[in-house]
Amino acid sequence: MVRTFLDLVQIDSPSKEEAEVAEYLTTALRPLGVEIWQDDAGRKISGKCGNLHVRMKGTLPNVPTLLFSAHLDTVMPGRGVKPHIENGIIRSDGTTVLGADDKSGVAAIVEMLRIVYEQKLPCGAIEVIFDVAEEVGLLGAREIDFSSLRAKCAFVLDNEELNRIVVRSPYANRMLFEVEGIAAHAGMVPERGISAIEVACKAISRMRLGRLDPDSTANIGTFEGGRATNIVADHVTIRAETRSHSEETLQRQTSHMQDCFREILPAFRKEINGKTIEPKFHATVEREFNAMNIGPDSLPYQLAFAAGTELGFHMEPQSIGGGTNANIYNGSGLPAVVIGTGMKDEHTTAEHIAIADLEMCCRFCLEILLQNAKSAA
Ligand SMILES: [Zn+2]
């Protein structure tokens, strides 16, 4: 399993460039008597690879099919990863991420399938999705044809702690704001211009941002505009987001952020060449993902809880502020939780994972299969 993990992290797979790692997995899994194929997500998201689907028949016919998933892409700097092991911990050489996010999940699933096959483990059928372009907006997962799946519930392997089950995560809106002013020579006739930068700054200074309440956040992520010091800036583009576990708060904050712009526009009204001119504002709002909120009586929660407890963990539900593939799964009617792989400090060059945790993640998945067979018996 460690060998598989080390192989995986040494294959470059930035978002939309997962073809090589998908090929490695196809070769590794084919001898296990599984069905394995790629969907058309690659074409739809202009990537080089679709989501890789795997289906393994179970030995027990009346046990619900379970789905396990982990994403194939890694964040930057993630090319040319050189892993090394010291005191049972796997790290990169410090110049790149390790890619344990999410190749620890991928390796654990591969090992789970190997063990089920080699030991003829009594369990139900297993579906696996190794999805693409997760790190750039859950793009692969959005293209999954959920009607083609047989699974009754899903486990997304994409979190740190093995004793946590992610059950709750927020709604998110992504926003693009554009402010249009009037360009003019800043030294000769500034009175004939309206600075889009000034308008945007005034609007943003009135905004509630950061942590809004324990369940809600908002952020201005990028601010771009202007051409030169001697030109009154006529255009600004701003990218922002808000997240909340409450859809009502999400919508209220989304309106508030737009209102801050709209309400400030009249203050910049001006007579230019005999005409009354006001800066213009335009907003595009997009639902990035819907919230997930899984109850303690749901199948994936119960199975993960029972499996972890069986392995000696004190299992706890977790609420997070980010979106994962589980948001997409739950939103598409497939109950899903996120479980940990043991990865630490992901998205940094200090990312690492203990071999013992990596192995435990695989045992966790196997135990979920056993608990599922037990509860269906
Ligand atoms: Zn991840």
Coordinates of C-alpha atoms and ligand atoms in Angstrom, one line a residue:
M1 CA 0.0 0.0 0.0
V2 CA 2.9 2.4 0.8
R3 CA 4.4 1.4 -2.6
T4 CA 1.1 2.4 -4.3
F5 CA 1.0 5.7 -2.4
L6 CA 4.6 6.5 -3.3
D7 CA 3.9 5.6 -7.0
L8 CA 0.8 7.8 -7.0
V9 CA 2.4 10.9 -5.6
Q10 CA 5.3 10.7 -8.1
I11 CA 2.9 10.9 -11.0
D12 CA 2.1 14.6 -11.6
S13 CA -1.6 15.3 -11.6
P14 CA -2.5 19.0 -11.5
S15 CA -6.2 19.7 -12.0
K16 CA -7.4 18.7 -15.5
E17 CA -4.1 16.8 -16.1
E18 CA -5.0 13.5 -14.4
A19 CA -4.7 11.2 -17.4
E20 CA -1.4 9.6 -16.4
V21 CA -2.5 8.7 -12.9
A22 CA -5.8 7.4 -14.2
E23 CA -3.8 5.1 -16.5
Y24 CA -1.7 3.9 -13.6
L25 CA -4.9 3.0 -11.6
T26 CA -6.5 1.3 -14.6
T27 CA -3.5 -1.0 -15.0
A28 CA -3.3 -1.6 -11.2
L29 CA -7.0 -2.4 -10.8
R30 CA -7.8 -4.4 -13.9
P31 CA -6.4 -7.7 -12.6
L32 CA -8.9 -7.5 -9.7
G33 CA -11.8 -8.5 -11.9
V34 CA -13.4 -5.0 -11.7
E35 CA -15.3 -3.0 -14.3
I36 CA -13.3 0.2 -14.9
W37 CA -14.1 3.1 -17.2
Q38 CA -13.8 6.8 -17.6
D39 CA -16.8 9.1 -18.0
D40 CA -17.0 12.1 -20.3
A41 CA -16.3 14.7 -17.6
G42 CA -12.9 15.5 -19.2
R43 CA -14.5 16.7 -22.4
K44 CA -17.1 18.7 -20.5
I45 CA -14.6 20.6 -18.3
S46 CA -11.9 20.9 -21.0
G47 CA -9.6 18.6 -19.1
K48 CA -7.5 15.7 -20.3
C49 CA -9.2 13.0 -18.3
G50 CA -12.7 12.1 -17.1
N51 CA -13.7 10.7 -13.7
L52 CA -12.5 7.1 -13.3
H53 CA -15.3 4.7 -12.3
V54 CA -14.7 1.3 -10.8
R55 CA -17.3 -1.3 -10.0
M56 CA -16.5 -4.5 -8.1
K57 CA -19.1 -7.3 -7.6
G58 CA -19.9 -8.3 -4.1
T59 CA -20.1 -11.8 -2.8
L60 CA -23.2 -11.0 -0.8
P61 CA -26.2 -10.3 -3.0
N62 CA -28.6 -8.5 -0.6
V63 CA -26.1 -6.0 0.9
P64 CA -26.5 -2.4 -0.3
T65 CA -23.8 -1.2 -2.7
L66 CA -21.4 1.4 -1.2
L67 CA -19.5 4.1 -3.0
F68 CA -16.0 5.3 -2.0
S69 CA -14.4 8.3 -3.6
A70 CA -11.2 10.3 -3.6
H71 CA -10.0 12.9 -6.1
L72 CA -7.1 12.5 -8.4
D73 CA -5.9 16.0 -8.8
T74 CA -3.5 17.8 -6.5
V75 CA -2.8 21.5 -5.7
M76 CA 0.4 23.4 -6.7
P77 CA 3.3 23.3 -6.2
G78 CA 2.7 19.7 -7.0
R79 CA 4.9 18.7 -10.0
G80 CA 7.9 16.5 -9.5
V81 CA 7.0 15.3 -6.0
K82 CA 10.0 13.5 -4.3
P83 CA 8.6 11.6 -1.3
H84 CA 10.8 10.3 1.5
I85 CA 10.1 8.4 4.7
E86 CA 11.5 9.3 8.1
N87 CA 10.3 7.8 11.4
G88 CA 7.2 6.4 9.7
I89 CA 6.2 9.7 8.3
I90 CA 6.0 10.4 4.5
R91 CA 6.9 13.9 3.4
S92 CA 7.9 15.7 0.2
D93 CA 11.4 17.2 -0.1
G94 CA 9.9 20.6 1.0
T95 CA 9.7 22.2 -2.4
T96 CA 6.3 20.7 -3.3
V97 CA 3.1 19.5 -1.6
L98 CA 3.1 15.7 -0.9
G99 CA -0.2 15.1 -2.7
A100 CA -1.6 13.0 0.2
D101 CA -4.6 15.3 -0.5
D102 CA -6.0 13.2 -2.0
K103 CA -3.7 10.3 -3.0
S104 CA -3.8 8.9 0.5
G105 CA -7.6 8.4 -0.1
V106 CA -6.9 6.9 -3.5
A107 CA -4.2 4.5 -2.2
A108 CA -6.5 3.4 0.7
I109 CA -9.3 2.6 -1.7
V110 CA -7.0 0.7 -4.1
E111 CA -5.7 -1.4 -1.1
M112 CA -9.2 -2.0 0.1
L113 CA -10.2 -3.4 -3.3
R114 CA -7.1 -5.6 -3.4
I115 CA -7.8 -7.0 0.0
V116 CA -11.5 -7.7 -0.8
Y117 CA -10.4 -9.5 -4.0
E118 CA -7.5 -11.5 -2.6
Q119 CA -9.2 -12.5 0.6
K120 CA -12.7 -12.9 -1.0
L121 CA -14.1 -10.8 1.8
P122 CA -17.8 -11.3 2.3
C123 CA -19.3 -7.9 1.4
G124 CA -21.7 -6.2 -0.9
A125 CA -20.8 -4.6 -4.3
I126 CA -18.5 -1.6 -4.3
E127 CA -18.5 1.4 -6.5
V128 CA -15.5 3.8 -6.7
I129 CA -15.2 7.2 -8.2
F130 CA -11.7 8.7 -8.6
D131 CA -12.9 12.2 -9.7
V132 CA -10.9 14.9 -11.5
A133 CA -10.5 18.7 -11.0
E134 CA -11.8 18.7 -7.4
E135 CA -9.4 21.4 -6.3
V136 CA -10.6 23.9 -8.8
G137 CA -14.3 23.9 -7.9
L138 CA -15.4 20.2 -7.6
L139 CA -15.6 20.2 -11.4
G140 CA -15.4 16.4 -12.0
A141 CA -18.0 15.5 -9.3
R142 CA -20.5 18.0 -10.9
E143 CA -20.4 16.0 -14.1
I144 CA -21.2 12.6 -12.5
D145 CA -24.3 10.9 -13.9
F146 CA -25.9 10.0 -10.6
S147 CA -28.6 8.0 -12.3
S148 CA -26.0 5.4 -13.4
L149 CA -24.9 4.7 -9.8
R150 CA -26.3 1.9 -7.7
A151 CA -24.8 2.9 -4.4
K152 CA -27.1 3.6 -1.5
C153 CA -24.6 6.0 0.2
A154 CA -21.1 7.3 -0.3
F155 CA -17.8 7.9 1.6
V156 CA -15.6 10.7 0.5
L157 CA -12.0 10.2 1.7
D158 CA -10.8 13.7 1.9
N159 CA -10.2 15.0 5.4
E160 CA -7.5 14.8 8.0
E161 CA -8.6 13.1 11.2
L162 CA -9.6 9.5 11.2
N163 CA -12.0 10.0 14.1
R164 CA -14.0 12.7 12.5
I165 CA -17.1 12.3 10.2
V166 CA -17.9 15.5 8.3
V167 CA -21.7 15.8 8.3
R168 CA -22.3 19.5 7.9
S169 CA -20.9 22.1 5.5
P170 CA -22.2 25.4 4.1
Y171 CA -24.0 26.8 1.1
A172 CA -21.7 29.0 -1.0
N173 CA -22.3 31.8 -3.5
R174 CA -19.6 33.1 -5.8
M175 CA -19.8 36.6 -7.1
L176 CA -18.3 38.7 -9.9
F177 CA -18.8 42.5 -9.5
E178 CA -17.9 45.0 -12.1
V179 CA -17.8 48.8 -11.7
E180 CA -17.7 51.0 -14.7
G181 CA -16.5 54.6 -14.3
I182 CA -15.4 57.2 -16.9
A183 CA -11.8 57.4 -18.1
A184 CA -10.1 60.8 -18.2
H185 CA -6.6 62.3 -18.1
A186 CA -5.8 62.3 -14.4
G187 CA -3.6 65.4 -14.7
M188 CA -5.4 67.5 -17.3
V189 CA -9.1 66.9 -16.7
P190 CA -9.8 64.6 -13.7
E191 CA -13.2 66.4 -13.3
R192 CA -14.3 64.7 -16.5
G193 CA -13.7 61.2 -15.1
I194 CA -15.3 58.9 -12.5
S195 CA -12.8 56.6 -10.8
A196 CA -14.2 53.0 -10.7
I197 CA -11.5 52.3 -8.1
E198 CA -12.8 55.0 -5.8
V199 CA -16.4 53.8 -6.2
A200 CA -15.4 50.2 -5.5
C201 CA -13.3 51.1 -2.5
K202 CA -16.2 53.1 -0.9
A203 CA -18.6 50.3 -1.5
I204 CA -16.3 47.6 0.0
S205 CA -15.5 49.8 3.0
R206 CA -19.2 49.7 3.9
M207 CA -19.4 45.9 3.6
R208 CA -19.8 43.3 6.4
L209 CA -17.0 40.8 5.7
G210 CA -15.0 38.1 7.3
R211 CA -16.8 36.0 10.0
L212 CA -20.4 37.2 10.0
D213 CA -21.7 34.8 12.6
P214 CA -20.6 31.3 13.8
D215 CA -22.1 29.8 10.6
S216 CA -21.4 32.4 8.0
T217 CA -18.4 34.1 6.3
A218 CA -17.8 36.5 3.4
N219 CA -14.7 37.5 1.5
I220 CA -13.5 39.8 -1.2
G221 CA -10.9 37.6 -3.0
T222 CA -9.6 39.6 -5.9
F223 CA -9.7 43.3 -6.9
E224 CA -8.4 44.3 -10.4
G225 CA -8.6 47.5 -12.3
G226 CA -6.9 50.6 -13.7
R227 CA -4.5 51.1 -16.5
A228 CA -1.9 53.7 -15.5
T229 CA -1.2 56.4 -12.9
N230 CA -2.3 59.2 -15.3
I231 CA -5.7 57.7 -16.2
V232 CA -8.8 57.9 -14.1
A233 CA -9.7 54.2 -13.8
D234 CA -12.8 53.3 -15.7
H235 CA -13.1 49.7 -14.8
V236 CA -12.8 47.4 -11.8
T237 CA -13.4 43.7 -11.5
I238 CA -14.0 42.1 -8.1
R239 CA -14.4 38.5 -7.2
A240 CA -16.0 37.6 -3.9
E241 CA -17.8 34.9 -2.0
T242 CA -20.0 34.2 0.9
R243 CA -20.8 31.0 2.7
S244 CA -23.4 30.1 5.3
H245 CA -25.0 27.0 6.8
S246 CA -28.3 29.0 6.6
E247 CA -29.5 29.7 3.0
E248 CA -31.4 32.7 4.3
T249 CA -28.3 34.3 5.7
L250 CA -26.4 33.5 2.5
Q251 CA -29.0 35.3 0.4
R252 CA -29.2 38.2 2.8
Q253 CA -25.4 38.7 2.7
T254 CA -25.3 38.3 -1.1
S255 CA -27.9 41.1 -1.4
H256 CA -26.0 43.2 1.2
M257 CA -22.8 43.0 -0.8
Q258 CA -24.5 44.2 -4.0
D259 CA -26.5 46.9 -2.2
C260 CA -23.2 48.4 -0.9
F261 CA -22.3 49.1 -4.5
R262 CA -25.7 50.2 -5.7
E263 CA -26.3 52.6 -2.8
I264 CA -23.0 54.4 -3.4
L265 CA -23.4 55.1 -7.1
P266 CA -25.5 58.3 -6.8
A267 CA -22.8 59.9 -4.6
F268 CA -20.5 59.7 -7.7
R269 CA -23.0 61.3 -10.1
K270 CA -21.4 64.0 -12.2
E271 CA -22.1 66.5 -15.0
I272 CA -19.7 65.7 -17.8
N273 CA -20.0 67.6 -21.1
G274 CA -23.5 68.7 -20.1
K275 CA -24.7 65.2 -19.4
T276 CA -25.5 63.7 -16.0
I277 CA -23.4 60.5 -15.6
E278 CA -23.4 57.9 -12.9
P279 CA -21.0 55.0 -12.5
K280 CA -22.4 51.6 -13.5
F281 CA -22.4 48.4 -11.5
H282 CA -23.0 44.9 -12.6
A283 CA -23.1 41.7 -10.6
T284 CA -23.1 38.0 -11.5
V285 CA -24.0 35.6 -8.7
E286 CA -23.4 31.8 -9.0
R287 CA -24.3 29.1 -6.5
E288 CA -21.0 27.4 -5.9
F289 CA -22.4 24.5 -3.9
N290 CA -25.4 23.7 -1.6
A291 CA -25.0 22.8 2.0
M292 CA -24.9 19.3 3.4
N293 CA -26.4 18.4 6.7
I294 CA -26.4 14.7 7.4
G295 CA -28.3 13.3 10.4
P296 CA -27.0 10.8 12.9
D297 CA -29.5 8.2 11.7
S298 CA -28.3 8.3 8.0
L299 CA -26.7 5.2 6.6
P300 CA -23.2 6.7 5.8
Y301 CA -23.0 8.3 9.3
Q302 CA -24.0 5.1 11.0
L303 CA -21.6 2.9 9.1
A304 CA -18.7 5.3 9.5
F305 CA -19.5 5.7 13.2
A306 CA -19.7 1.9 13.8
A307 CA -16.6 1.2 11.8
G308 CA -14.5 3.8 13.6
T309 CA -15.8 2.7 17.0
E310 CA -14.9 -0.9 16.2
L311 CA -11.4 0.2 15.4
G312 CA -11.1 1.9 18.8
F313 CA -11.7 5.5 17.8
H314 CA -13.8 8.0 19.7
M315 CA -15.8 9.1 16.6
E316 CA -17.2 12.6 16.4
P317 CA -19.3 14.5 13.9
Q318 CA -17.6 17.6 12.4
S319 CA -19.0 20.8 10.8
I320 CA -16.7 22.4 8.2
G321 CA -16.6 25.8 6.4
G322 CA -15.5 24.4 3.0
G323 CA -17.3 22.5 0.3
T324 CA -16.4 19.0 -0.7
N325 CA -17.7 16.4 -3.1
A326 CA -20.0 15.3 -0.4
N327 CA -21.9 18.6 -1.0
I328 CA -22.4 17.5 -4.6
Y329 CA -23.4 13.9 -3.7
N330 CA -25.9 14.9 -1.1
G331 CA -27.3 17.6 -3.4
S332 CA -27.8 14.9 -6.0
G333 CA -29.7 12.6 -3.6
L334 CA -26.8 10.3 -2.7
P335 CA -26.3 10.5 1.1
A336 CA -22.6 11.0 1.8
V337 CA -20.1 11.8 4.6
V338 CA -16.5 12.8 4.4
I339 CA -14.0 10.7 6.4
G340 CA -10.3 11.2 7.2
T341 CA -7.2 9.7 5.7
G342 CA -4.6 10.8 8.2
M343 CA -3.2 13.5 5.9
K344 CA -1.8 16.6 7.6
D345 CA -1.0 20.2 6.6
E346 CA -2.5 19.7 3.1
H347 CA -2.1 22.5 0.6
T348 CA 1.3 23.4 2.0
T349 CA 4.8 22.1 1.3
A350 CA 4.8 20.7 4.9
E351 CA 2.1 18.2 4.0
H352 CA 2.7 14.7 5.4
I353 CA 1.1 11.5 6.5
A354 CA 2.0 8.7 8.9
I355 CA 2.2 5.3 7.4
A356 CA 0.3 4.0 10.4
D357 CA -2.6 6.4 9.6
L358 CA -2.5 5.5 5.9
E359 CA -2.9 1.8 6.8
M360 CA -5.6 2.7 9.3
C361 CA -7.6 4.5 6.6
C362 CA -7.7 1.3 4.6
R363 CA -8.7 -0.7 7.6
F364 CA -11.4 1.9 8.2
C365 CA -12.8 1.4 4.7
L366 CA -12.7 -2.4 5.1
E367 CA -14.5 -2.1 8.4
I368 CA -17.2 0.0 6.8
L369 CA -17.8 -2.9 4.3
L370 CA -18.0 -5.4 7.1
Q371 CA -20.4 -3.2 9.2
N372 CA -22.6 -2.8 6.1
A373 CA -22.7 -6.6 5.5
K374 CA -23.5 -7.0 9.2
S375 CA -26.3 -4.5 9.4
A376 CA -27.9 -5.9 6.2
A377 CA -27.8 -9.5 7.5
Ligands
ZN1 ZN -8.8 17.1 -1.2

